[in-house]
């Protein structure tokens, strides 16, 4: 598995004998922003040597499963996305209970803290890192050309419901020729995650009604001709963004870096405001200490430091990853963050609006496979012209087969 990852240079522990050095191996994926913070931690803790191993996102979980089986190339600390965490919760014996080392829940959003716990609340798998509250990125030039409001608060009021979004989309299409949305997956995920993002009902494990509701909402916008059908962050997506082919993107906070990386020429053309409907959150990450760690106490100390409010604020300012620590939201540094890419929008204030109002019930069901099936279906609808109703029936059949062990 290490052929798919890149270890960074180990930070030396100056002035300490090798006998006193604690060595930690940390698994990350690109874009976490934690590498810079880890170097800062190492500089202040000469008794700790930290090796950072960077995996591609999709390789983290297979690599972790391999390390459990072989006990080789094992991490002391591993970064997991929310859906990955749910997948490993069934391997409870492979992780340290972080409640054995401390309880820092008072510093975190309650729903995010619960995400890292066992169902009974007695076992803490992971410390919260960042979250993904959703806002609405919009093209000021297209809104102006369509005769629509362009100021953030006015746009938020104009687009405070999905029904109003449809009317605005039709106006933009008529006046500018541009599509409203970039793709159906972003629309589906943002809409579903207003309702906890649960895919299955807790009792009978049937599809939650909100899943079909989100599917129908996404398909409706597609049928109305308001969807560009462009895969996020693809070359075609970037070209369309530069050429003003779509007017809005339902943007979780972690999408900021992608915007700037793939479509830098659009800097200043975009603005940011509240998303329509209920507050939504899409994804987020956490840090876990596997049982394979030979220095669990030191690994927890590093995780605690990396996820503390000051470091989460630092990571937000430096990398754009949004804090899961609400006390960060009231700091002057946070409130003053403005992003020139989004026309100087106060990104912290806009995203914290959703983060503080988002509600999520506990969920430990492994839903990555279900999400993948639904997204594949949406791609067939928008790219291949597949019939939405038949595609949905096929999706339901596949999910039922999956749940039955078939």
Short mmCIF file of C-alpha atoms in Angstrom, two decimals:
data_model
loop_
_atom_site.label_atom_id
_atom_site.label_comp_id
_atom_site.label_asym_id
_atom_site.label_seq_id
_atom_site.Cartn_x
_atom_site.Cartn_y
_atom_site.Cartn_z
CA UNK A 1 0.00 0.00 0.00
CA UNK A 2 2.89 2.36 0.57
CA UNK A 3 3.44 2.58 -3.18
CA UNK A 4 0.39 4.84 -3.23
CA UNK A 5 1.57 7.20 -0.54
CA UNK A 6 4.43 9.59 0.02
CA UNK A 7 6.24 9.90 3.37
CA UNK A 8 7.57 13.33 4.28
CA UNK A 9 10.92 13.97 5.85
CA UNK A 10 10.93 13.14 9.53
CA UNK A 11 11.34 16.23 11.69
CA UNK A 12 14.42 15.62 13.87
CA UNK A 13 14.34 16.02 17.64
CA UNK A 14 17.29 18.32 18.22
CA UNK A 15 19.15 18.12 21.47
CA UNK A 16 17.52 14.89 22.65
CA UNK A 17 19.08 11.45 22.86
CA UNK A 18 17.46 8.79 20.68
CA UNK A 19 16.45 6.87 23.80
CA UNK A 20 14.10 9.69 24.80
CA UNK A 21 12.54 10.26 21.39
CA UNK A 22 8.95 9.18 20.79
CA UNK A 23 8.32 8.37 17.15
CA UNK A 24 4.89 8.79 15.62
CA UNK A 25 3.66 7.90 12.16
CA UNK A 26 0.65 9.91 10.96
CA UNK A 27 -1.45 9.04 7.91
CA UNK A 28 -3.05 11.98 6.11
CA UNK A 29 -4.50 12.73 2.69
CA UNK A 30 -3.85 15.85 0.57
CA UNK A 31 -5.66 19.02 1.52
CA UNK A 32 -6.08 18.43 5.26
CA UNK A 33 -3.82 21.36 6.13
CA UNK A 34 -2.45 19.35 9.06
CA UNK A 35 1.07 18.95 7.69
CA UNK A 36 1.95 22.55 8.49
CA UNK A 37 0.52 22.24 12.00
CA UNK A 38 2.41 19.01 12.63
CA UNK A 39 5.69 20.72 11.76
CA UNK A 40 4.79 23.45 14.22
CA UNK A 41 4.03 20.85 16.92
CA UNK A 42 7.33 19.06 16.30
CA UNK A 43 9.25 22.31 16.60
CA UNK A 44 7.76 22.85 20.05
CA UNK A 45 8.08 19.21 21.14
CA UNK A 46 11.66 18.09 20.50
CA UNK A 47 10.95 14.82 22.30
CA UNK A 48 8.58 13.76 19.47
CA UNK A 49 9.55 12.78 15.92
CA UNK A 50 6.57 12.76 13.54
CA UNK A 51 6.60 11.05 10.16
CA UNK A 52 3.76 12.14 7.90
CA UNK A 53 2.65 9.63 5.27
CA UNK A 54 0.35 11.10 2.62
CA UNK A 55 -2.13 8.73 0.98
CA UNK A 56 -4.57 9.35 -1.80
CA UNK A 57 -7.97 9.58 -0.13
CA UNK A 58 -9.32 6.31 -1.57
CA UNK A 59 -6.24 4.40 -0.41
CA UNK A 60 -6.44 5.30 3.29
CA UNK A 61 -9.09 2.76 4.28
CA UNK A 62 -7.66 -0.20 2.33
CA UNK A 63 -4.24 0.64 3.77
CA UNK A 64 -5.66 0.71 7.28
CA UNK A 65 -7.39 -2.64 6.81
CA UNK A 66 -4.12 -4.10 5.54
CA UNK A 67 -2.24 -2.75 8.55
CA UNK A 68 -4.79 -4.36 10.89
CA UNK A 69 -4.22 -7.72 9.21
CA UNK A 70 -0.44 -7.62 8.82
CA UNK A 71 0.59 -5.34 11.72
CA UNK A 72 3.12 -3.82 9.28
CA UNK A 73 3.56 -0.17 8.23
CA UNK A 74 1.02 0.78 10.86
CA UNK A 75 0.01 4.35 11.79
CA UNK A 76 -0.07 5.85 15.27
CA UNK A 77 -2.63 8.39 14.12
CA UNK A 78 -4.87 8.31 11.06
CA UNK A 79 -7.10 10.92 9.44
CA UNK A 80 -10.53 9.55 8.50
CA UNK A 81 -13.45 11.14 6.69
CA UNK A 82 -16.89 10.75 8.30
CA UNK A 83 -18.03 7.91 6.03
CA UNK A 84 -14.71 6.10 6.51
CA UNK A 85 -15.11 6.36 10.28
CA UNK A 86 -18.50 4.66 10.06
CA UNK A 87 -16.92 1.85 8.07
CA UNK A 88 -14.30 1.14 10.73
CA UNK A 89 -16.59 1.39 13.76
CA UNK A 90 -17.35 -2.31 13.44
CA UNK A 91 -13.66 -2.92 14.18
CA UNK A 92 -13.89 -1.45 17.66
CA UNK A 93 -11.13 -3.69 18.99
CA UNK A 94 -8.67 -2.16 16.53
CA UNK A 95 -8.86 1.32 18.09
CA UNK A 96 -8.00 2.91 21.40
CA UNK A 97 -10.86 4.41 23.36
CA UNK A 98 -9.79 8.04 23.51
CA UNK A 99 -11.94 8.56 26.61
CA UNK A 100 -9.15 6.69 28.42
CA UNK A 101 -6.96 9.74 27.79
CA UNK A 102 -9.34 12.66 28.18
CA UNK A 103 -12.72 14.20 27.40
CA UNK A 104 -12.65 17.46 25.45
CA UNK A 105 -16.25 17.49 24.22
CA UNK A 106 -16.99 20.95 25.64
CA UNK A 107 -14.88 22.50 22.88
CA UNK A 108 -16.73 20.94 19.92
CA UNK A 109 -20.04 21.09 18.11
CA UNK A 110 -22.18 18.44 19.79
CA UNK A 111 -23.23 16.71 16.56
CA UNK A 112 -19.63 16.51 15.38
CA UNK A 113 -18.43 15.06 18.69
CA UNK A 114 -21.16 12.41 18.61
CA UNK A 115 -19.95 11.43 15.15
CA UNK A 116 -16.75 10.09 16.73
CA UNK A 117 -18.46 8.09 19.49
CA UNK A 118 -19.94 4.62 19.76
CA UNK A 119 -23.72 4.41 19.81
CA UNK A 120 -23.83 4.07 23.60
CA UNK A 121 -21.47 7.03 24.02
CA UNK A 122 -18.94 5.04 26.04
CA UNK A 123 -16.24 4.73 23.39
CA UNK A 124 -14.57 7.60 21.54
CA UNK A 125 -13.08 6.45 18.24
CA UNK A 126 -11.75 9.79 17.04
CA UNK A 127 -11.20 13.47 17.76
CA UNK A 128 -13.11 15.94 15.57
CA UNK A 129 -11.10 17.88 13.00
CA UNK A 130 -12.97 19.88 10.37
CA UNK A 131 -16.54 19.97 9.06
CA UNK A 132 -18.19 20.83 5.74
CA UNK A 133 -21.03 23.32 6.18
CA UNK A 134 -22.64 24.21 2.85
CA UNK A 135 -22.98 27.72 1.39
CA UNK A 136 -23.97 28.97 -2.04
CA UNK A 137 -21.27 30.24 -4.41
CA UNK A 138 -22.77 32.38 -7.16
CA UNK A 139 -21.59 34.31 -10.20
CA UNK A 140 -22.25 38.00 -9.68
CA UNK A 141 -21.89 38.77 -13.39
CA UNK A 142 -24.52 36.23 -14.43
CA UNK A 143 -26.93 37.38 -11.73
CA UNK A 144 -26.46 40.99 -12.82
CA UNK A 145 -26.91 40.11 -16.50
CA UNK A 146 -30.15 38.30 -15.61
CA UNK A 147 -31.45 41.37 -13.74
CA UNK A 148 -31.23 39.65 -10.35
CA UNK A 149 -29.85 40.97 -7.05
CA UNK A 150 -26.10 40.60 -6.63
CA UNK A 151 -25.48 41.57 -2.98
CA UNK A 152 -25.06 38.64 -0.58
CA UNK A 153 -27.95 39.30 1.78
CA UNK A 154 -30.31 40.09 -1.08
CA UNK A 155 -29.29 36.90 -2.90
CA UNK A 156 -29.80 34.84 0.26
CA UNK A 157 -33.35 36.19 0.60
CA UNK A 158 -34.05 35.72 -3.10
CA UNK A 159 -32.89 32.09 -2.92
CA UNK A 160 -34.02 30.99 0.54
CA UNK A 161 -36.05 28.03 -0.78
CA UNK A 162 -35.58 25.40 -3.47
CA UNK A 163 -38.72 26.60 -5.22
CA UNK A 164 -37.24 30.09 -5.50
CA UNK A 165 -34.01 28.56 -6.78
CA UNK A 166 -35.95 27.04 -9.66
CA UNK A 167 -37.49 30.38 -10.65
CA UNK A 168 -34.12 32.12 -10.48
CA UNK A 169 -32.59 29.32 -12.55
CA UNK A 170 -35.20 29.74 -15.26
CA UNK A 171 -34.56 33.49 -15.33
CA UNK A 172 -30.80 33.00 -15.62
CA UNK A 173 -31.23 30.41 -18.38
CA UNK A 174 -33.55 32.71 -20.35
CA UNK A 175 -31.48 35.88 -19.93
CA UNK A 176 -27.93 34.50 -20.14
CA UNK A 177 -28.10 30.97 -21.55
CA UNK A 178 -26.19 29.67 -18.52
CA UNK A 179 -27.25 26.66 -16.48
CA UNK A 180 -28.09 27.11 -12.81
CA UNK A 181 -26.19 24.18 -11.25
CA UNK A 182 -22.95 22.45 -12.17
CA UNK A 183 -24.08 18.86 -11.48
CA UNK A 184 -26.70 16.69 -9.80
CA UNK A 185 -24.41 15.09 -7.22
CA UNK A 186 -23.71 18.40 -5.47
CA UNK A 187 -27.41 19.22 -5.49
CA UNK A 188 -28.43 15.79 -4.20
CA UNK A 189 -25.84 15.73 -1.40
CA UNK A 190 -26.53 19.27 -0.20
CA UNK A 191 -30.28 18.68 -0.19
CA UNK A 192 -30.10 15.28 1.57
CA UNK A 193 -27.66 16.51 4.19
CA UNK A 194 -30.21 19.05 5.39
CA UNK A 195 -31.93 16.01 6.92
CA UNK A 196 -28.92 14.44 8.69
CA UNK A 197 -27.67 12.78 5.49
CA UNK A 198 -28.99 9.40 6.64
CA UNK A 199 -29.59 6.89 3.88
CA UNK A 200 -31.42 4.17 5.82
CA UNK A 201 -34.10 4.16 8.48
CA UNK A 202 -32.70 2.98 11.86
CA UNK A 203 -35.25 0.21 12.46
CA UNK A 204 -35.81 -1.67 9.20
CA UNK A 205 -32.82 -0.33 7.22
CA UNK A 206 -35.01 0.69 4.30
CA UNK A 207 -34.15 3.81 2.31
CA UNK A 208 -35.01 6.95 4.23
CA UNK A 209 -37.82 8.94 2.52
CA UNK A 210 -35.53 11.97 2.35
CA UNK A 211 -33.24 10.08 -0.03
CA UNK A 212 -35.99 9.78 -2.62
CA UNK A 213 -36.99 13.38 -1.93
CA UNK A 214 -33.42 14.52 -2.65
CA UNK A 215 -33.30 12.37 -5.79
CA UNK A 216 -36.59 13.82 -7.05
CA UNK A 217 -35.44 17.37 -6.33
CA UNK A 218 -32.19 16.87 -8.26
CA UNK A 219 -33.91 15.15 -11.18
CA UNK A 220 -36.55 17.91 -11.34
CA UNK A 221 -33.87 20.59 -11.83
CA UNK A 222 -32.35 18.40 -14.52
CA UNK A 223 -35.66 17.99 -16.35
CA UNK A 224 -36.11 21.76 -16.24
CA UNK A 225 -32.84 22.15 -18.16
CA UNK A 226 -31.04 23.84 -15.26
CA UNK A 227 -28.20 21.36 -14.78
CA UNK A 228 -24.90 21.55 -16.68
CA UNK A 229 -24.02 17.94 -15.89
CA UNK A 230 -20.32 18.61 -15.27
CA UNK A 231 -18.36 16.50 -12.82
CA UNK A 232 -16.95 18.68 -10.03
CA UNK A 233 -13.31 19.74 -10.44
CA UNK A 234 -12.99 18.08 -13.87
CA UNK A 235 -11.36 19.84 -16.81
CA UNK A 236 -14.77 20.39 -18.41
CA UNK A 237 -16.07 21.82 -15.10
CA UNK A 238 -13.14 24.24 -14.91
CA UNK A 239 -13.59 25.38 -18.51
CA UNK A 240 -17.31 25.93 -17.96
CA UNK A 241 -16.61 27.87 -14.78
CA UNK A 242 -14.18 30.15 -16.60
CA UNK A 243 -16.67 30.66 -19.45
CA UNK A 244 -19.65 31.34 -17.17
CA UNK A 245 -21.66 28.26 -18.20
CA UNK A 246 -23.23 27.76 -14.75
CA UNK A 247 -24.31 30.32 -12.19
CA UNK A 248 -24.18 28.65 -8.77
CA UNK A 249 -22.38 25.89 -6.90
CA UNK A 250 -23.62 24.36 -3.66
CA UNK A 251 -20.26 24.62 -1.97
CA UNK A 252 -19.20 22.86 1.23
CA UNK A 253 -16.35 24.75 2.89
CA UNK A 254 -13.70 22.23 1.77
CA UNK A 255 -14.48 22.99 -1.89
CA UNK A 256 -12.73 26.36 -1.63
CA UNK A 257 -9.32 24.95 -2.42
CA UNK A 258 -10.65 23.08 -5.43
CA UNK A 259 -12.21 26.25 -6.87
CA UNK A 260 -8.91 28.06 -6.66
CA UNK A 261 -6.88 25.14 -7.99
CA UNK A 262 -8.89 24.23 -11.08
CA UNK A 263 -10.42 27.60 -12.02
CA UNK A 264 -8.09 30.34 -10.72
CA UNK A 265 -9.08 32.66 -13.57
CA UNK A 266 -12.55 33.05 -12.00
CA UNK A 267 -11.20 34.76 -8.88
CA UNK A 268 -13.43 37.68 -7.97
CA UNK A 269 -16.25 36.57 -10.28
CA UNK A 270 -17.79 34.45 -7.53
CA UNK A 271 -19.45 35.55 -4.31
CA UNK A 272 -20.75 33.56 -1.36
CA UNK A 273 -23.98 33.54 0.64
CA UNK A 274 -26.27 31.23 2.59
CA UNK A 275 -27.54 28.12 0.79
CA UNK A 276 -31.29 27.57 0.26
CA UNK A 277 -33.42 25.44 2.56
CA UNK A 278 -32.27 24.11 5.92
CA UNK A 279 -28.63 24.26 7.09
CA UNK A 280 -26.58 21.48 5.54
CA UNK A 281 -23.22 19.84 6.21
CA UNK A 282 -21.30 17.66 3.81
CA UNK A 283 -18.52 15.48 5.16
CA UNK A 284 -15.70 16.39 7.54
CA UNK A 285 -12.80 14.54 9.12
CA UNK A 286 -11.43 13.22 12.42
CA UNK A 287 -8.27 11.70 13.91
CA UNK A 288 -8.20 8.15 15.33
CA UNK A 289 -5.53 6.17 17.20
CA UNK A 290 -5.39 2.51 16.04
CA UNK A 291 -4.41 -0.24 18.45
CA UNK A 292 -1.33 -0.77 16.32
CA UNK A 293 0.10 2.44 17.78
CA UNK A 294 3.08 1.81 20.04
CA UNK A 295 2.75 5.30 21.53
CA UNK A 296 -0.97 5.82 22.08
CA UNK A 297 -0.56 8.47 24.78
CA UNK A 298 1.73 10.56 22.58
CA UNK A 299 -0.54 10.02 19.57
CA UNK A 300 -3.55 11.25 21.57
CA UNK A 301 -1.58 14.27 22.78
CA UNK A 302 -0.81 15.17 19.16
CA UNK A 303 -4.45 14.64 18.10
CA UNK A 304 -5.67 16.76 21.02
CA UNK A 305 -3.30 19.58 20.08
CA UNK A 306 -4.13 19.45 16.35
CA UNK A 307 -7.87 19.58 17.01
CA UNK A 308 -7.82 22.22 19.76
CA UNK A 309 -9.69 25.47 18.96
CA UNK A 310 -6.54 27.55 18.32
CA UNK A 311 -5.10 25.04 15.85
CA UNK A 312 -8.45 24.60 14.08
CA UNK A 313 -8.65 28.37 13.72
CA UNK A 314 -5.07 28.42 12.43
CA UNK A 315 -5.91 25.70 9.90
CA UNK A 316 -8.98 27.60 8.73
CA UNK A 317 -7.04 30.81 8.18
CA UNK A 318 -4.15 28.98 6.51
CA UNK A 319 -5.91 26.27 4.52
CA UNK A 320 -9.64 27.00 4.56
CA UNK A 321 -10.61 23.85 6.48
CA UNK A 322 -13.60 24.79 8.60
CA UNK A 323 -13.36 24.39 12.41
CA UNK A 324 -15.56 22.06 14.43
CA UNK A 325 -14.86 24.20 17.52
CA UNK A 326 -17.58 26.88 17.91
CA UNK A 327 -15.48 29.00 20.27
CA UNK A 328 -13.28 29.69 17.23
CA UNK A 329 -16.22 31.40 15.53
CA UNK A 330 -16.28 34.34 17.92
CA UNK A 331 -12.61 35.23 17.64
CA UNK A 332 -11.64 38.44 15.89
CA UNK A 333 -9.30 36.55 13.54
CA UNK A 334 -12.15 34.31 12.41
CA UNK A 335 -14.65 37.11 11.92
CA UNK A 336 -12.18 39.16 9.89
CA UNK A 337 -11.32 36.41 7.39
CA UNK A 338 -12.37 37.55 3.94
CA UNK A 339 -11.69 35.65 0.75
CA UNK A 340 -10.72 37.71 -2.31
CA UNK A 341 -11.54 34.76 -4.58
CA UNK A 342 -15.17 35.14 -3.47
CA UNK A 343 -15.27 38.92 -3.84
CA UNK A 344 -14.07 39.51 -0.28
CA UNK A 345 -16.86 37.43 1.27
CA UNK A 346 -16.66 36.92 5.08
CA UNK A 347 -16.41 33.15 4.65
CA UNK A 348 -16.19 32.35 8.35
CA UNK A 349 -19.38 34.20 9.18
CA UNK A 350 -21.28 32.66 6.27
CA UNK A 351 -20.26 29.06 6.96
CA UNK A 352 -20.65 29.32 10.74
CA UNK A 353 -24.29 30.27 10.18
CA UNK A 354 -24.90 26.77 8.81
CA UNK A 355 -22.54 25.00 11.23
CA UNK A 356 -24.26 26.35 14.35
CA UNK A 357 -27.77 25.57 13.07
CA UNK A 358 -27.14 22.16 11.57
CA UNK A 359 -28.81 19.24 13.35
CA UNK A 360 -27.67 15.64 12.98
CA UNK A 361 -28.75 12.50 14.78
CA UNK A 362 -26.22 9.77 15.59
CA UNK A 363 -25.50 7.42 12.72
CA UNK A 364 -22.97 4.57 12.52
CA UNK A 365 -24.23 2.85 9.39
CA UNK A 366 -21.72 2.27 6.58
CA UNK A 367 -23.22 4.33 3.77
CA UNK A 368 -20.32 4.89 1.34
CA UNK A 369 -21.51 2.07 -0.94
CA UNK A 370 -25.08 3.41 -1.04
CA UNK A 371 -23.85 6.92 -1.78
CA UNK A 372 -21.70 5.62 -4.62
CA UNK A 373 -24.64 3.72 -6.19
CA UNK A 374 -26.87 6.80 -6.09
CA UNK A 375 -24.20 9.12 -7.50
CA UNK A 376 -23.55 6.66 -10.32
CA UNK A 377 -27.27 6.73 -11.08
CA UNK A 378 -27.32 10.50 -11.18
CA UNK A 379 -24.37 10.51 -13.58
CA UNK A 380 -26.22 8.12 -15.90
CA UNK A 381 -29.23 10.42 -15.87
CA UNK A 382 -27.30 13.61 -16.64
CA UNK A 383 -24.60 12.17 -18.93
CA UNK A 384 -26.23 9.22 -20.69
CA UNK A 385 -29.84 10.35 -20.74
CA UNK A 386 -30.96 7.40 -18.60
CA UNK A 387 -34.62 7.37 -17.56
CA UNK A 388 -34.74 8.71 -13.95
CA UNK A 389 -37.62 6.47 -12.81
CA UNK A 390 -36.09 3.25 -14.13
CA UNK A 391 -32.69 4.27 -12.81
CA UNK A 392 -34.17 4.82 -9.36
CA UNK A 393 -35.85 1.40 -9.40
CA UNK A 394 -32.51 -0.15 -10.29
CA UNK A 395 -30.82 1.75 -7.44
CA UNK A 396 -33.39 0.53 -4.91
CA UNK A 397 -32.90 -3.05 -6.07
CA UNK A 398 -29.11 -2.83 -5.75
CA UNK A 399 -29.30 -1.32 -2.27
CA UNK A 400 -31.73 -3.97 -1.04
CA UNK A 401 -29.48 -6.67 -2.45
CA UNK A 402 -26.50 -5.08 -0.69
CA UNK A 403 -28.34 -4.94 2.63
CA UNK A 404 -29.41 -8.55 2.35
CA UNK A 405 -25.81 -9.61 1.85
CA UNK A 406 -26.32 -10.48 -1.81
#
